[in-house]
Tab-separated table of C-alpha atoms in Angstrom:
chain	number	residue	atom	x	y	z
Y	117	UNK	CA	84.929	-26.341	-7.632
Y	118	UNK	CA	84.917	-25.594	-4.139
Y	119	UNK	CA	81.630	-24.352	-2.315
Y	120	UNK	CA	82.774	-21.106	-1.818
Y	121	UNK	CA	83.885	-21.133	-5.241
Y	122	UNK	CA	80.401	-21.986	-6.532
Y	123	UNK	CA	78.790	-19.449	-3.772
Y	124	UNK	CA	80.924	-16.194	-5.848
Y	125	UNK	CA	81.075	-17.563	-9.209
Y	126	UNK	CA	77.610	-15.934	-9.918
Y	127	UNK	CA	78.530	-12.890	-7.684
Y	128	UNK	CA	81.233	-12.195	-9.287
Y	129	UNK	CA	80.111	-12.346	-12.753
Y	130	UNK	CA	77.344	-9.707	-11.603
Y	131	UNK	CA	79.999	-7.547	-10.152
Y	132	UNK	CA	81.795	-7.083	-13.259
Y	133	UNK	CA	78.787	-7.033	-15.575
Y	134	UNK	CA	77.895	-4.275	-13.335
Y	135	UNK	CA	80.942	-2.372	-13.597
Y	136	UNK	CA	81.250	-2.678	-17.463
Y	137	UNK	CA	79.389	-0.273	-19.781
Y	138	UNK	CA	76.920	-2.752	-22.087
Y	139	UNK	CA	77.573	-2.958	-25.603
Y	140	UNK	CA	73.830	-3.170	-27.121
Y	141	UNK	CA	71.365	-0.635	-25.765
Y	142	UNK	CA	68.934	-2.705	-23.722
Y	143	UNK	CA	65.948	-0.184	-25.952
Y	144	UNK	CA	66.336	-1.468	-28.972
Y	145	UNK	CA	64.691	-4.553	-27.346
Y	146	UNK	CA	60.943	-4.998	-26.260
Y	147	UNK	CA	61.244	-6.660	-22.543
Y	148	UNK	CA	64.647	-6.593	-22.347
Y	149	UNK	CA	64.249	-5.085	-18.535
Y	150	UNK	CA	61.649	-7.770	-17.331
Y	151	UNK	CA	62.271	-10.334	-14.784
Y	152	UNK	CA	61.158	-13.579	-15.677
Y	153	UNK	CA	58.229	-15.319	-14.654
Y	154	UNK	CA	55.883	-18.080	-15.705
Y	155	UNK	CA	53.758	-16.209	-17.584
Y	156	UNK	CA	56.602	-14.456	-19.324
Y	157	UNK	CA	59.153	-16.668	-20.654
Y	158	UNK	CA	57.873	-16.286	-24.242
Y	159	UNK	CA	59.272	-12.304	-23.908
Y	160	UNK	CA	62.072	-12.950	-21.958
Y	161	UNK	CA	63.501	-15.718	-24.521
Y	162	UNK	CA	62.732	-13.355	-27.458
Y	163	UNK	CA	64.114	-10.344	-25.559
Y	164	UNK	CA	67.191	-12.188	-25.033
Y	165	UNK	CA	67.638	-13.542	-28.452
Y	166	UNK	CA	67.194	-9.722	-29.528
Y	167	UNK	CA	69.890	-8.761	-27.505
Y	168	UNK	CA	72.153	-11.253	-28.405
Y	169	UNK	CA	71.437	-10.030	-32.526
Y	170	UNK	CA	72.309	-6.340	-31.705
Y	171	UNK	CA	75.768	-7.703	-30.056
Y	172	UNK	CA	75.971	-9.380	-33.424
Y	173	UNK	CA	74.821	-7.011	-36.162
Y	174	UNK	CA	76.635	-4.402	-34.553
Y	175	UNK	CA	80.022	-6.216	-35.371
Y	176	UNK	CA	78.916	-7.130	-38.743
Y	177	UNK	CA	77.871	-10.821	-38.006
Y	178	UNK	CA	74.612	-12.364	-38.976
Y	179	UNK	CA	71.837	-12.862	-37.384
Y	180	UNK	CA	71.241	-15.973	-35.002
Y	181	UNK	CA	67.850	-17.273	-35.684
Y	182	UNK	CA	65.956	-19.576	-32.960
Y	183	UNK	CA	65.710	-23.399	-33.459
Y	184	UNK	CA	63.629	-25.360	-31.979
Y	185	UNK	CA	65.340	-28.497	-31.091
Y	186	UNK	CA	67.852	-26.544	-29.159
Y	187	UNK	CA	65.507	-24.947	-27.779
Y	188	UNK	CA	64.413	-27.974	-26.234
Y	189	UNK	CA	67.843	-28.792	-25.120
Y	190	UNK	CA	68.804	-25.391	-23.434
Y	191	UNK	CA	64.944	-25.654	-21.811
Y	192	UNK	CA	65.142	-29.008	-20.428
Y	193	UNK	CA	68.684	-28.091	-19.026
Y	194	UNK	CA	67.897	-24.461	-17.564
Y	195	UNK	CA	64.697	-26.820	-15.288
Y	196	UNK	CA	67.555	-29.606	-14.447
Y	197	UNK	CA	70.127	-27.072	-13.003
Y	198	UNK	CA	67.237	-25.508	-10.673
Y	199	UNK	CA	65.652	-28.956	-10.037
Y	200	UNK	CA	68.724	-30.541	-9.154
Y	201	UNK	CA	70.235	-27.011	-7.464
Y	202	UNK	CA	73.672	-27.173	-9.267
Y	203	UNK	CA	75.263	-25.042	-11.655
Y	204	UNK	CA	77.605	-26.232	-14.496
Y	205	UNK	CA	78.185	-27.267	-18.081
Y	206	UNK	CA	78.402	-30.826	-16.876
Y	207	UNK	CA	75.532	-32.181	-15.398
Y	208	UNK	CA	76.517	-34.576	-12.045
Y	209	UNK	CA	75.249	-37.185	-13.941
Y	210	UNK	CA	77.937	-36.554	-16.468
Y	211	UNK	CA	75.507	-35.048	-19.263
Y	212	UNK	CA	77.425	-32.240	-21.669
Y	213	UNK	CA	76.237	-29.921	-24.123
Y	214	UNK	CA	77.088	-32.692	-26.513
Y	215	UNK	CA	75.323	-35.704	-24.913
Y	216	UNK	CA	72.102	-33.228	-24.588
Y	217	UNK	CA	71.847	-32.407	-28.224
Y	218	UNK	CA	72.871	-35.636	-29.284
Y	219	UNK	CA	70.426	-37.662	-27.030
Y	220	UNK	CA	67.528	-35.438	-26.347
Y	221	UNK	CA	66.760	-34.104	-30.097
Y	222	UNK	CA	66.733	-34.445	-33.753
Y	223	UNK	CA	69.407	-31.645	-34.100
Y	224	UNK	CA	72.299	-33.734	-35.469
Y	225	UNK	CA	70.314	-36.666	-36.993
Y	226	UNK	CA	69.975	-37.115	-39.966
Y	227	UNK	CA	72.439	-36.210	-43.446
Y	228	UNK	CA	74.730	-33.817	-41.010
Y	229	UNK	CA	77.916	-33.552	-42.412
Y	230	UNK	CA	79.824	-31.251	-40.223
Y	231	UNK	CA	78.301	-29.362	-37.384
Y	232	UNK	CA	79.753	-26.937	-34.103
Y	233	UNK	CA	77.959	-26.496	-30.504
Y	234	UNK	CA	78.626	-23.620	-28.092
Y	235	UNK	CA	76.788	-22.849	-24.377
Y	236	UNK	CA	76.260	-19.855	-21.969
Y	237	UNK	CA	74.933	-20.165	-18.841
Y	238	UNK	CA	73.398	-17.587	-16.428
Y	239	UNK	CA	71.333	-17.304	-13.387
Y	240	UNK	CA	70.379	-13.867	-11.282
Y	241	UNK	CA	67.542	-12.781	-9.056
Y	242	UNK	CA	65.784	-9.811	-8.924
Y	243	UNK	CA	66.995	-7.272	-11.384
Y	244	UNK	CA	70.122	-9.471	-12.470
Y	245	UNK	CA	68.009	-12.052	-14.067
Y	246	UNK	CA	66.482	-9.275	-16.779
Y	247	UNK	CA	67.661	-10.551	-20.160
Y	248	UNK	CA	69.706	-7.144	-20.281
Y	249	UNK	CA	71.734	-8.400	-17.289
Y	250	UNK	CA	72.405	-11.669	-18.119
Y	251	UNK	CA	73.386	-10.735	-21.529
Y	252	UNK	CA	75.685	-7.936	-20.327
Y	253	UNK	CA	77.556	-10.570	-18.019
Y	254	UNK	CA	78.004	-12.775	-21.140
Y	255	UNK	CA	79.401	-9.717	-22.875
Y	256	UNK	CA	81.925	-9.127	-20.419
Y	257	UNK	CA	82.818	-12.500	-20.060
Y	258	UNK	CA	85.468	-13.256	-22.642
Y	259	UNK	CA	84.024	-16.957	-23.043
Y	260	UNK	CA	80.414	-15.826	-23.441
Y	261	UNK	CA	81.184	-13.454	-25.570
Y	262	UNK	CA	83.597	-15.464	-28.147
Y	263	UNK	CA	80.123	-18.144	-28.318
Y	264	UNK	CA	77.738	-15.053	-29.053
Y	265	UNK	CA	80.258	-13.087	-31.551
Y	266	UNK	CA	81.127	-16.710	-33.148
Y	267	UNK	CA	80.885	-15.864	-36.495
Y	268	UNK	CA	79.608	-20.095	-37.432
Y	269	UNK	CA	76.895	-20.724	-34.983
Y	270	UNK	CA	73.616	-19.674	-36.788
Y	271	UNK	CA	70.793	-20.688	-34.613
Y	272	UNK	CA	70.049	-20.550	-31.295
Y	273	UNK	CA	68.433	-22.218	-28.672
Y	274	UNK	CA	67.021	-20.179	-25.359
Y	275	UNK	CA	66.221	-21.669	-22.305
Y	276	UNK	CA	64.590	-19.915	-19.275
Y	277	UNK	CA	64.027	-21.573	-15.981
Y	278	UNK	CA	62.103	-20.283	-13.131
Y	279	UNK	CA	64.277	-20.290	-9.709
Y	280	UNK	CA	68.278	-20.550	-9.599
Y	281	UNK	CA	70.431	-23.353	-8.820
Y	282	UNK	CA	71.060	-21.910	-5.119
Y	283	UNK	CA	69.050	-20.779	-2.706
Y	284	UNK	CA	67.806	-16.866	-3.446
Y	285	UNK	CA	65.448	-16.799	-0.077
Y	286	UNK	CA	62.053	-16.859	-1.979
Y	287	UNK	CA	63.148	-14.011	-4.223
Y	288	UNK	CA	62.347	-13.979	-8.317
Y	289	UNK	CA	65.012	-15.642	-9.805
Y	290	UNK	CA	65.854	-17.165	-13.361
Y	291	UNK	CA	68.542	-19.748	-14.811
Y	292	UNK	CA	69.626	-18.991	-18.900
Y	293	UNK	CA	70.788	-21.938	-21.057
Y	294	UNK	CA	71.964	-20.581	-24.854
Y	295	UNK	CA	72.659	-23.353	-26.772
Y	296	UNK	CA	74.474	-21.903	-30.047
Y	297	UNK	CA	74.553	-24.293	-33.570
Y	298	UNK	CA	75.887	-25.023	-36.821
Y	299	UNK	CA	75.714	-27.708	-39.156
Y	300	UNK	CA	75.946	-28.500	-42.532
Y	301	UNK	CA	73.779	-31.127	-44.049
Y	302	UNK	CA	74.577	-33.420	-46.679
């Protein structure tokens, strides 16, 4: 992806977030209009995962319901993207979604006998990085969405990151991993 490219990717995801109507009502969700910070991450992950239920229930799916171990996954890789200052499914070390899970938790150890993986990934500053935002431009993303109305992922991992993988000029900012899951154990 060119520069430029990478420079209106995120832009451009806001614009038409913005110009969509949102699906779930940001009020049936406690924090679902705070920008993150460090001493809210706790609200802004559970806000988020709220949101991301209400797209759900609404259409008749289940529930997802948090795990921890991808948790840790979508955590660790929300800090990397800022750290490192690039945005992408693929890490430029060469890292995916798969490689994470596999080699950074107990997720698929063990008697797993079938199992599915599915990421979003966000950043925004200011207002855009309220979990309302960011789950709005999943929503009207037709990639997001089809992870977060995927009727087999059950659990959910949320990862919130300080800062964005570009430069914002010293305003808030905050970088999403969802890592979605299924398996079936053995």
């Amino acid at each position: 992806m060119t520069r430029i490219a990478k420079l209106l990717s995120p832009l451009l995801v806001t614009c038409i977030a913005l110009a969509l109507p949102a699906a779930a009502s940001a009020g049936a969700c406690a924090n679902a209009e705070i920008v993150p910070a460090a001493d809210n991450l706790a609200q802004v992950r559970s806000a988020t995962l709220c949101l991301l239920n209400v797209e759900r229930t609404s259409r008749g799916l289940g529930r997802l319901t948090s795990e921890r171990q991808l948790r840790k996954a979508a955590q660790r890789y929300s800090v990397k993207m800022v750290r490192e200052r690039f945005f992408d499914h693929v890490s430029p070390a060469g890292s995916t979604l798969t490689s994470r899970v596999r080699g950074g938790t107990s997720y698929l150890r063990g008697r797993v006998s079938s199992w599915s993986l599915g990421e979003n990934l966000a950043w925004g500053s200011d207002d855009f990085a309220t979990p309302s935002k960011i789950v709005r431009s999943w929503m009207n993303s037709p990639g997001h969405r089809r992870n977060i109305l995927n009727r087999r992922f059950r659990q959910i991992g949320i990862g919130v990151a300080i800062g964005a993988p570009d430069d914002v000029r010293g305003r808030p900012a905050a970088t999403y991993t969802t890592n979605f899951g299924s398996r079936v154990r053995r």
